[in-house]
Each structure stands twice: as structure tokens, then as C-alpha cells.
mmCIF file of C-alpha atoms in Angstrom:
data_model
loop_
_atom_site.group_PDB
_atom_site.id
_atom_site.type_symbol
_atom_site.label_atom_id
_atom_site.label_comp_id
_atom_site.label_asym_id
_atom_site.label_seq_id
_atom_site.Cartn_x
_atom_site.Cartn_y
_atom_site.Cartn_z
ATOM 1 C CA UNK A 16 20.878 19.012 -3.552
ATOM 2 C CA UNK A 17 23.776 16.147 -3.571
ATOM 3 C CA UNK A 18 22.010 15.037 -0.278
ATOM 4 C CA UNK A 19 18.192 15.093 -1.330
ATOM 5 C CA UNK A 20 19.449 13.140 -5.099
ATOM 6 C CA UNK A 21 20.951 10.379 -2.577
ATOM 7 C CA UNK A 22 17.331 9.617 -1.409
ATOM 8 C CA UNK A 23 15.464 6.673 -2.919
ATOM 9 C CA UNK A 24 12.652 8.706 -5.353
ATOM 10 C CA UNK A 25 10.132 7.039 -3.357
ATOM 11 C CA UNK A 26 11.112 8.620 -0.158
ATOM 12 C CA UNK A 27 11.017 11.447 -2.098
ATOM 13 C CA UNK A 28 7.806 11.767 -2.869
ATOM 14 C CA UNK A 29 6.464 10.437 0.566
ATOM 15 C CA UNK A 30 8.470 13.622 2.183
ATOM 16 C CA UNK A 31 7.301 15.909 -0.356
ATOM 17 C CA UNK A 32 3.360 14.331 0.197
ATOM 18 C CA UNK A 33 3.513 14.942 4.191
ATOM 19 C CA UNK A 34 5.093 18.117 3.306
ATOM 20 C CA UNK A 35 2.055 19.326 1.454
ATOM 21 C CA UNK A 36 -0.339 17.244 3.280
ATOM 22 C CA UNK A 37 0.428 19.236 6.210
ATOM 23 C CA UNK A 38 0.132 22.689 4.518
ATOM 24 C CA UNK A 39 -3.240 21.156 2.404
ATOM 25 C CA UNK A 40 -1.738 21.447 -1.020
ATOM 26 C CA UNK A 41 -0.769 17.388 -2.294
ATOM 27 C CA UNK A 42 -1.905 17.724 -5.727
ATOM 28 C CA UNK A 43 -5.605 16.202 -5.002
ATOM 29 C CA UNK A 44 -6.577 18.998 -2.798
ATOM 30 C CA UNK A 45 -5.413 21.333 -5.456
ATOM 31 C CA UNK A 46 -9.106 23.677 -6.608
ATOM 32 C CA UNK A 47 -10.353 23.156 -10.284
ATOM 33 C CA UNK A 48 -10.909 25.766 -12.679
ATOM 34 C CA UNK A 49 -14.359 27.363 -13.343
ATOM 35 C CA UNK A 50 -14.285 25.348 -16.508
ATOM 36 C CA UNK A 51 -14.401 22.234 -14.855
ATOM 37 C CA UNK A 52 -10.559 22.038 -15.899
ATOM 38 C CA UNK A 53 -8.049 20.723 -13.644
ATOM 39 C CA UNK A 54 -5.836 23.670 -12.317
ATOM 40 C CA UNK A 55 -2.919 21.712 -13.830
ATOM 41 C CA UNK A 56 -2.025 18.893 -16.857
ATOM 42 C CA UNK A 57 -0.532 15.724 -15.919
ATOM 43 C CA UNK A 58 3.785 16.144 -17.019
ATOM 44 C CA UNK A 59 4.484 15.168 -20.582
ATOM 45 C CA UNK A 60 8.154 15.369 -22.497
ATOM 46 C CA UNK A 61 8.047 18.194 -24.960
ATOM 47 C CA UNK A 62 10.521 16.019 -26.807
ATOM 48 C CA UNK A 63 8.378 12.511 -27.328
ATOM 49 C CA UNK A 64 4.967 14.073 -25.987
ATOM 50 C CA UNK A 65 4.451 11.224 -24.001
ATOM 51 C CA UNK A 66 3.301 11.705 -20.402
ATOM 52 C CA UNK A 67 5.080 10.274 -17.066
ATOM 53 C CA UNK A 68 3.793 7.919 -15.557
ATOM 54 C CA UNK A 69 3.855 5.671 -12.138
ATOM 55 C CA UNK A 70 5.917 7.535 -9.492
ATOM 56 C CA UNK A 71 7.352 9.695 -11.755
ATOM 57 C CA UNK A 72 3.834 11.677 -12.185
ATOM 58 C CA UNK A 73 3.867 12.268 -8.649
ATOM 59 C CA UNK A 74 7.086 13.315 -8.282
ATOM 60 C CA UNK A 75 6.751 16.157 -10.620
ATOM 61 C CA UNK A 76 3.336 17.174 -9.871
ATOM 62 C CA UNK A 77 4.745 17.602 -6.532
ATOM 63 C CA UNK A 78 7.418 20.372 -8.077
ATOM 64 C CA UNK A 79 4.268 22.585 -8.615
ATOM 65 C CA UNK A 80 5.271 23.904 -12.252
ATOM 66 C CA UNK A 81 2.264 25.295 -13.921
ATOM 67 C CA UNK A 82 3.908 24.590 -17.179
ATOM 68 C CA UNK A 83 2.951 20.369 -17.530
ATOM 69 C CA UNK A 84 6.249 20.242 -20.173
ATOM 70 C CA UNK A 85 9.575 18.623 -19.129
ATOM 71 C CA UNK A 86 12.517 17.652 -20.566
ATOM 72 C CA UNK A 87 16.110 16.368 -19.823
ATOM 73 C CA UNK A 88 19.193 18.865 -20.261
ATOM 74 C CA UNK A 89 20.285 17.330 -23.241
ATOM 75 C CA UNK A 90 16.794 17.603 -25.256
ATOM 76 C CA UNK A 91 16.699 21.317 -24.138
ATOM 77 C CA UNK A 92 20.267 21.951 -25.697
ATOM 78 C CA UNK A 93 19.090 19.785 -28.880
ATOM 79 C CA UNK A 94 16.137 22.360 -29.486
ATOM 80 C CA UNK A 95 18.913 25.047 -28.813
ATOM 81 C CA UNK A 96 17.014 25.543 -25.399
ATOM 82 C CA UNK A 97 18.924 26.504 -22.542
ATOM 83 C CA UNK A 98 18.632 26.205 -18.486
ATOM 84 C CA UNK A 99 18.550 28.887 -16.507
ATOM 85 C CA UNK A 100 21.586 29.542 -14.590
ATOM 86 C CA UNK A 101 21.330 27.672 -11.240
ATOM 87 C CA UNK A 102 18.384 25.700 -12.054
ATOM 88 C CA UNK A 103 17.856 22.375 -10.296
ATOM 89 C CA UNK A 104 16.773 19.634 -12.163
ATOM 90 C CA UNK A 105 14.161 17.086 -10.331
ATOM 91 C CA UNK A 106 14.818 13.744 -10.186
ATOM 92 C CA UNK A 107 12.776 10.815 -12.251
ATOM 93 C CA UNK A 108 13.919 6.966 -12.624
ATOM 94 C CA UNK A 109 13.228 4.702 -15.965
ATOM 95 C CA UNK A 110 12.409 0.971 -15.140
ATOM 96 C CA UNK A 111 14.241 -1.387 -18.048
ATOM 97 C CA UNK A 112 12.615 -4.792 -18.160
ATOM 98 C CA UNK A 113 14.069 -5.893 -21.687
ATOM 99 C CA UNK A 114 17.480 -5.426 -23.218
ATOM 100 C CA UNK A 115 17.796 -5.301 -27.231
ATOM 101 C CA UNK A 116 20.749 -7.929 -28.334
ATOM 102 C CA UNK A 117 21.089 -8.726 -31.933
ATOM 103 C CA UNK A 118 19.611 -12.458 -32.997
ATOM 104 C CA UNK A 119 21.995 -15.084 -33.939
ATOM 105 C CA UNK A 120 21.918 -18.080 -35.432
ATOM 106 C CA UNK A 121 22.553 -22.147 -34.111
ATOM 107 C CA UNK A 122 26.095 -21.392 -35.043
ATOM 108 C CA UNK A 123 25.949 -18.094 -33.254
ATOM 109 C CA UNK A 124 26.379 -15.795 -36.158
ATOM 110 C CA UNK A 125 24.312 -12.493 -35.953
ATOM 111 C CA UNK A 126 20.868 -13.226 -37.854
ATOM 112 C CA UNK A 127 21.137 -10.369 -40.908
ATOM 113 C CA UNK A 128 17.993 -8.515 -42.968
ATOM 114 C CA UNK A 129 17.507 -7.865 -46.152
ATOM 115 C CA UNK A 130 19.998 -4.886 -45.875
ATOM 116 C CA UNK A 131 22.342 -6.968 -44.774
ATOM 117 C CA UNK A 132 22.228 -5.431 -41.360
ATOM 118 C CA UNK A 133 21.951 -7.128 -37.576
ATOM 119 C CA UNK A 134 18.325 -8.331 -36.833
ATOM 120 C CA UNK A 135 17.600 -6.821 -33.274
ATOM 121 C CA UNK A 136 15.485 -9.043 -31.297
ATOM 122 C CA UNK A 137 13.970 -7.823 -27.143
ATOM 123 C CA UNK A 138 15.370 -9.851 -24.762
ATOM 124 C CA UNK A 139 13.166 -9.798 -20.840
ATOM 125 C CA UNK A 140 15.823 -8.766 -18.360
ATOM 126 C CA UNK A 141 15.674 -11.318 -15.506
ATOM 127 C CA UNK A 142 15.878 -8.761 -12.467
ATOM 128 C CA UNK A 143 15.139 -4.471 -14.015
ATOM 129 C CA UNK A 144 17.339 -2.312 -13.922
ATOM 130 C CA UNK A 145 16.219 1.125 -12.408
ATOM 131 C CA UNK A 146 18.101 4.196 -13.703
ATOM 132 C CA UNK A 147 17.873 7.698 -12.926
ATOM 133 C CA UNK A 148 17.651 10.614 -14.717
ATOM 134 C CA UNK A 149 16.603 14.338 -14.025
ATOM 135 C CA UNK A 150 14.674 17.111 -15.839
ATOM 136 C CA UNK A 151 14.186 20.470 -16.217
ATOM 137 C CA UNK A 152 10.490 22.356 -16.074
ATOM 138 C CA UNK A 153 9.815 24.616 -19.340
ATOM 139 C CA UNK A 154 9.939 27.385 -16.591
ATOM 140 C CA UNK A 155 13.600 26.820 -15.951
ATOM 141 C CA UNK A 156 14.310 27.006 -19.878
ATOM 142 C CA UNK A 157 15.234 29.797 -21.792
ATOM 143 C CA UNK A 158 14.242 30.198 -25.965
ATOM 144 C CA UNK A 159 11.317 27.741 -25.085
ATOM 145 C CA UNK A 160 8.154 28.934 -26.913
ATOM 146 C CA UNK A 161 5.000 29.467 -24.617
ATOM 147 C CA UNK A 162 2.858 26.868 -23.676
ATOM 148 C CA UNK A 163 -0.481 26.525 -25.950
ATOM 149 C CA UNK A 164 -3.040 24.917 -24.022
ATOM 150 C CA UNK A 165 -5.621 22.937 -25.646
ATOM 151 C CA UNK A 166 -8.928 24.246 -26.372
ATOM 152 C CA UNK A 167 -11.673 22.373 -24.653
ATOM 153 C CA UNK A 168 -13.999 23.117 -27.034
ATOM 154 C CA UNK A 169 -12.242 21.600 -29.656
ATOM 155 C CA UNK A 170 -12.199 17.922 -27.947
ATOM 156 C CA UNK A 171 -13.649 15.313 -30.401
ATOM 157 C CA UNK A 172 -16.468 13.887 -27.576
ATOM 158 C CA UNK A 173 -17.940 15.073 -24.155
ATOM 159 C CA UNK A 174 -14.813 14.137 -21.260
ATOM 160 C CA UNK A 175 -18.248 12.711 -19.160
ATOM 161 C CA UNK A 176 -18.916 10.471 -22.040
ATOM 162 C CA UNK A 177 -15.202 9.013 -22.192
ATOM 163 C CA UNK A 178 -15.700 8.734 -18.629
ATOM 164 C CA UNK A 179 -18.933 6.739 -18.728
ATOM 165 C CA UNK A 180 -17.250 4.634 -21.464
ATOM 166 C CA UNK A 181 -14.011 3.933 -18.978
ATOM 167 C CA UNK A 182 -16.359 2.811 -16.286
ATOM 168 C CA UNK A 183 -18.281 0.905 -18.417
ATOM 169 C CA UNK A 184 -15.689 -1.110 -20.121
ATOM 170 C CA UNK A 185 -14.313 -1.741 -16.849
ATOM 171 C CA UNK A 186 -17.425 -4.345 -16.113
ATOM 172 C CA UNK A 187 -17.642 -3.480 -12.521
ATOM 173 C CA UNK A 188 -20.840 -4.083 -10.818
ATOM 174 C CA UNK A 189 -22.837 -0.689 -9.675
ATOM 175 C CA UNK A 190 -25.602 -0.016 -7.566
ATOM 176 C CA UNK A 191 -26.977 3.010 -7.285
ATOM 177 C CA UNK A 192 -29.047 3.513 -4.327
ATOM 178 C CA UNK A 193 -30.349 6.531 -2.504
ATOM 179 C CA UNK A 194 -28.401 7.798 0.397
ATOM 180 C CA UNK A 195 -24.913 9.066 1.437
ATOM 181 C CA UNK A 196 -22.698 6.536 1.124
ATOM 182 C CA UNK A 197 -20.132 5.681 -1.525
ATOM 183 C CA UNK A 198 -18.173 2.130 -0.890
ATOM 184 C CA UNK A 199 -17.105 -0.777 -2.627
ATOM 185 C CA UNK A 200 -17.816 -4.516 -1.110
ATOM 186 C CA UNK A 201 -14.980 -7.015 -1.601
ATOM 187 C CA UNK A 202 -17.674 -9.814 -0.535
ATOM 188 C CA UNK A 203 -20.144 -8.795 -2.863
ATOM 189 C CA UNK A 204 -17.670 -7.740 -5.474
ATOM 190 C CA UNK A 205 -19.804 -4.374 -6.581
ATOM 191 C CA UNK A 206 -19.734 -0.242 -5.964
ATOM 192 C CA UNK A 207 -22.535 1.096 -4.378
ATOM 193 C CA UNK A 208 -23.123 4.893 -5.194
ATOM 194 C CA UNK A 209 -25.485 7.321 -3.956
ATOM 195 C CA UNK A 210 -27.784 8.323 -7.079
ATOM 196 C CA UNK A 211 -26.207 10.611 -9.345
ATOM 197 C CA UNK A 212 -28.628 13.542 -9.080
ATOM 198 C CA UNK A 213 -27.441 13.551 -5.660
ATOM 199 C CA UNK A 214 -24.461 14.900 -6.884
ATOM 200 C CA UNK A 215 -24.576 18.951 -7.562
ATOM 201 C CA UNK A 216 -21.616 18.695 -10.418
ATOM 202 C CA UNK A 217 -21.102 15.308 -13.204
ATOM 203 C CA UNK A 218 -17.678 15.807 -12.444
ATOM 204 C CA UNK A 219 -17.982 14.933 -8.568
ATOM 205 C CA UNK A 220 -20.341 11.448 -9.217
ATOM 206 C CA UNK A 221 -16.996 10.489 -11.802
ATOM 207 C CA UNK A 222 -14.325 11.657 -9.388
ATOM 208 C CA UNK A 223 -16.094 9.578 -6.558
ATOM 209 C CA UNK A 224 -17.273 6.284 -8.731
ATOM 210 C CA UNK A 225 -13.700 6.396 -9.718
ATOM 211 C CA UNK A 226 -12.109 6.350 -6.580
ATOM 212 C CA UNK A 227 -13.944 3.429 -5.888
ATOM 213 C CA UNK A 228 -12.986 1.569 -9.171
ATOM 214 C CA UNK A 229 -9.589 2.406 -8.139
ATOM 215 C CA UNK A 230 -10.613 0.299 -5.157
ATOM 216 C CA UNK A 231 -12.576 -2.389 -7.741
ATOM 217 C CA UNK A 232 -8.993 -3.143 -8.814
ATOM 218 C CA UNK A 233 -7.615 -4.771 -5.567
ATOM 219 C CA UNK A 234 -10.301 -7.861 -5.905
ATOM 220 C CA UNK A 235 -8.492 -11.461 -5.814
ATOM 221 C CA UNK A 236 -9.623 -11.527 -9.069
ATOM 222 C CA UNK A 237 -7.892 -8.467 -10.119
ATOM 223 C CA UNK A 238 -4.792 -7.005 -8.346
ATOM 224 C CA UNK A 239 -5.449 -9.178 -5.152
ATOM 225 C CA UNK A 240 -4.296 -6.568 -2.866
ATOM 226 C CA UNK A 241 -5.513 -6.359 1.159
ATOM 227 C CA UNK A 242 -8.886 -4.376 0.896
ATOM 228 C CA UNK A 243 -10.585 -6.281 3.960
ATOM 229 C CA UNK A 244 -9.386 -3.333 6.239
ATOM 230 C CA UNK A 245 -10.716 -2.434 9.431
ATOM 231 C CA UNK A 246 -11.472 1.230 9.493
ATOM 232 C CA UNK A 247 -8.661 3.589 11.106
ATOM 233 C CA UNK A 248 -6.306 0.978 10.365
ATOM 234 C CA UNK A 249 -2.856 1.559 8.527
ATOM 235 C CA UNK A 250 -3.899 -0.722 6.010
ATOM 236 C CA UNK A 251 -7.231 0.974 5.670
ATOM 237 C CA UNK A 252 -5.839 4.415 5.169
ATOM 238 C CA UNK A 253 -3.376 3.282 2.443
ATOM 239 C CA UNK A 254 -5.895 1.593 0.432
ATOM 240 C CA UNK A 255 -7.722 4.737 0.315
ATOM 241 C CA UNK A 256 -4.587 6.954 -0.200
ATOM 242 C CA UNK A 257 -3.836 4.338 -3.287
ATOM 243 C CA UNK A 258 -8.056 5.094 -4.587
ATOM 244 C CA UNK A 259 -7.539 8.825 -4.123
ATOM 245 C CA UNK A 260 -4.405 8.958 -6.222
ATOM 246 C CA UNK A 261 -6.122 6.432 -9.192
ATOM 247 C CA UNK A 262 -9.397 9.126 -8.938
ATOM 248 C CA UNK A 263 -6.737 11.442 -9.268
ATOM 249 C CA UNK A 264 -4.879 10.508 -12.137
ATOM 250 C CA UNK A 265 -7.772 8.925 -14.079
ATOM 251 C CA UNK A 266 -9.561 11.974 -13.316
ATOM 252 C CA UNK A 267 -7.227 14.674 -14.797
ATOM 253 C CA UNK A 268 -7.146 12.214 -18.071
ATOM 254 C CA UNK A 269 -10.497 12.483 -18.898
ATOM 255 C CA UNK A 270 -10.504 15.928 -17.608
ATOM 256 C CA UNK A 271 -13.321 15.726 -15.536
ATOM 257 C CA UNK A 272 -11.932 17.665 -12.629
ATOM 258 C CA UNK A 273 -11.381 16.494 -8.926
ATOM 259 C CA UNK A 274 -13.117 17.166 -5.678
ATOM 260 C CA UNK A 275 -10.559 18.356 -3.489
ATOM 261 C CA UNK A 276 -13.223 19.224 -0.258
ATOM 262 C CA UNK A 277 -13.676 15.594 0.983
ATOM 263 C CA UNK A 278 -9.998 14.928 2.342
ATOM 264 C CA UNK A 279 -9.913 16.334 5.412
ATOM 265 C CA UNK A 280 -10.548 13.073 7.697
ATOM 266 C CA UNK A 281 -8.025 11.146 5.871
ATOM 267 C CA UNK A 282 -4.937 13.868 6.191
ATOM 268 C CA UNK A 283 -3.352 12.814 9.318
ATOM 269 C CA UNK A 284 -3.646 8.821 8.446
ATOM 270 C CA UNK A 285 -2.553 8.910 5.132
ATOM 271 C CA UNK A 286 0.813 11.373 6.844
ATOM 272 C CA UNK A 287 1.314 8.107 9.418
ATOM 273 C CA UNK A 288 1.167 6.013 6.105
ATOM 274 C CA UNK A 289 3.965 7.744 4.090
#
């Protein structure tokens, strides 16, 4: 354990990726549920409720809990939780851009409120500071309570309309024409899509249109990232493992589901890539 922890949590992930690459389990070739629910939830803190996010997502998607709730060893104890005996914890990092310093005057005096106590003012770190941290699954915790899932039926509008309203906000240009291609021109700056009755599920035209948003984003406009890539390429195959991961992601948010039959040409080039 001592020796994996040493390991950058980048490498991490990139061993763990080939790992289930290889066996055709990463967490985009996972199946979706009859319900047109993803098989999983994206990992959230039971303590804050916020979700992971960036690497970190990855990382413990890749631990293949069923249970989406984490939480450090000391927010287990604080809800009187404990960890199993012998439990591993997996291994996260928090990225600290600002540091809080208290305000002071031209004199240098600390800056007080009307309580009379320090004002606190955000200060932008000039190079972050990356810690790490590790956390425990709610399936390595004893006393937690069981996990209630949310009832789908209960969501306040259609997932395919907050999809449509993603997509639309975005302002990318699409063209729908009829045929089997699905691409995005950098020249051109637009997504072309085959038309969407094409498609034998909603939740497939989404996945797909948003895998190729997730491509929209590299435009000099936008990210300006290298999306002229000659097909077969290096480059080429980690452009499209960065769009698969954004369809992905994007995808279980909205809970639209994922495709996960359309990977099988990529597998080997996106193994050479991590």
C-alpha cells in the first residue's frame, strides 16, 4: 500500500485505466440500467454532499464501490462511524490556489469587524499547493445508514430536457445531416450529427453530441488545445480519450446514460496514451 500511495495520483489512475481497459471495464464501458440510469452515481462526500471532481472522480470511480458516498476517517469517526478493520483508504489530492490571511491596515494592524474580531480577506497563492488526503467507501464503514437512492420520478424536469438546455447554452454550431458520421470541424468551427431519429435511444444522440462538445471545447477560441490530429495518431487518440471522459461525466450528471458499445477501436490507442 506504502508503495502504490508513493505514486503520483495521476499515474494512478492511468495504471488503474489500462488495467480495466484491458479487461473492458474503465468506467465508460460500464452497461446502463434498464431505466436509462447509469449503473453507478458520480462520488460525493456524505459529510458536505458535494461531488469530486477533476482527477479525483476518476480515481474513485475506478475503486468500483457501488455505494457513490465517501468520506475521510475523521468525518466517519465524527458521525460515530467506524472503518472496517483493515480497510484501505484510496487516495485523492485537494488543489489550494488561495490562502486566507487576516487584512491589515497601512500601519499593519489586523483590519477588525464590528465584533471586534480579525477581518479575513483570500489571498491567490502564487504557485498551488497540492495536498493529499485519502477516503474511505460507505462499504468499508460500519454504523453507516443505507444508501437511499433518488427516485427518478421525482426529478423536477425531463434529464433530456436539461440536456438539450446544456447543449444549447453552450452556442455551438450543429448540423444535422443524414448519414453515419458524428465529428466536429475545427475549420468550420461546428458538430455535424447524423439526424436524431437515427438514433434508436435519446440517450445515445446526447451521449454522442456530447462527446463532441467535449471536443467543441478545444477551439482557439475556447481551450485552444491540439485538435488538428491526424487519425491513429497519439495526439488523435488522446483528444478522443479526453471527449469520451467529458461525454462521460456530463453524461452521468444529467443522467442520461452512456453508450458503452462504441469503444472497441479506440482501446488499444487510448492504453499507448496512458
Amino acid at each position: 500500500m506504502a508503495d502504490e500511495n508513493a505514486k503520483a495520483l495521476h499515474i494512478q489512475v492511468a495504471e488503474k485505466l489500462i488495467e480495466q481497459l484491458k479487461a473492458g471495464t474503465a468506467p465508460w464501458q460500464k452497461p446502463w440500467s434498464s431505466e436509462n440510469l447509469p449503473a453507478f452515481e458520480l462520488p460525493y462526500n456524505v459529510q458536505t454532499g458535494n461531488r469530486y471532481k477533476g482527477i479525483n472522480t476518476l480515481m474513485l470511480l475506478l475503486a468500483e464501490r457501488e455505494d457513490p458516498r465517501w468520506m475521510t476517517f475523521k468525518q466517519a469517526a465524527a458521525s460515530d462511524w467506524q472503518v472496517k478493520k483493515g480497510e484501505k483508504g484510496t487516495m485523492i489530492q485537494f488543489v489550494k490556489t488561495t490562502d486566507q490571511q487576516t487584512k491589515r491596515d497601512e500601519k499593519g494592524k489586523p483590519v477588525l469587524n464590528e465584533q471586534g474580531q480579525p477581518v479575513k480577506i483570500n489571498l491567490k497563492l502564487a504557485k498551488p499547493i497540492i495536498t493529499s488526503a485519502w477516503v474511505f467507501n460507505a462499504e468499508q464503514i460500519n454504523g453507516i445508514p443505507s444508501l437511499e437512492r433518488q427516485d427518478t420520478k421525482s426529478l423536477t424536469w425531463n434529464p433530456l430536457e436539461r440536456a438539450e438546455s446544456l447543449i444549447k447554452q453552450s452556442g455551438a454550431a450543429i448540423h444535422h445531416k443524414a448519414g453515419d458520421r458524428a465529428f466536429y470541424s475545427p475549420i468550420a468551427d461546428q458538430i455535424t450529427m447524423p439526424l436524431r431519429e437515427q438514433f434508436d435511444a435519446p440517450g445515445k444522440y446526447y451521449a454522442t453530441l456530447l462527446h463532441e462538445l467535449g471536443h467543441w471545447t478545444g477551439h482557439t477560441d475556447r481551450l485552444d488545445r491540439s485538435i488538428m490530429n491526424r487519425f491513429g495518431t497519439e495526439d488523435y487518440a488522446r483528444e478522443e480519450l479526453r471527449a469520451e471522459i467529458a461525454s462521460l461525466l456530463i453524461g452521468q450528471e444529467l443522467r442520461i446514460g452512456h453508450d458503452p458499445g462504441q469503444h472497441a477501436a479506440y482501446v488499444d490507442s487510448w492504453i499507448k496514451v496512458l
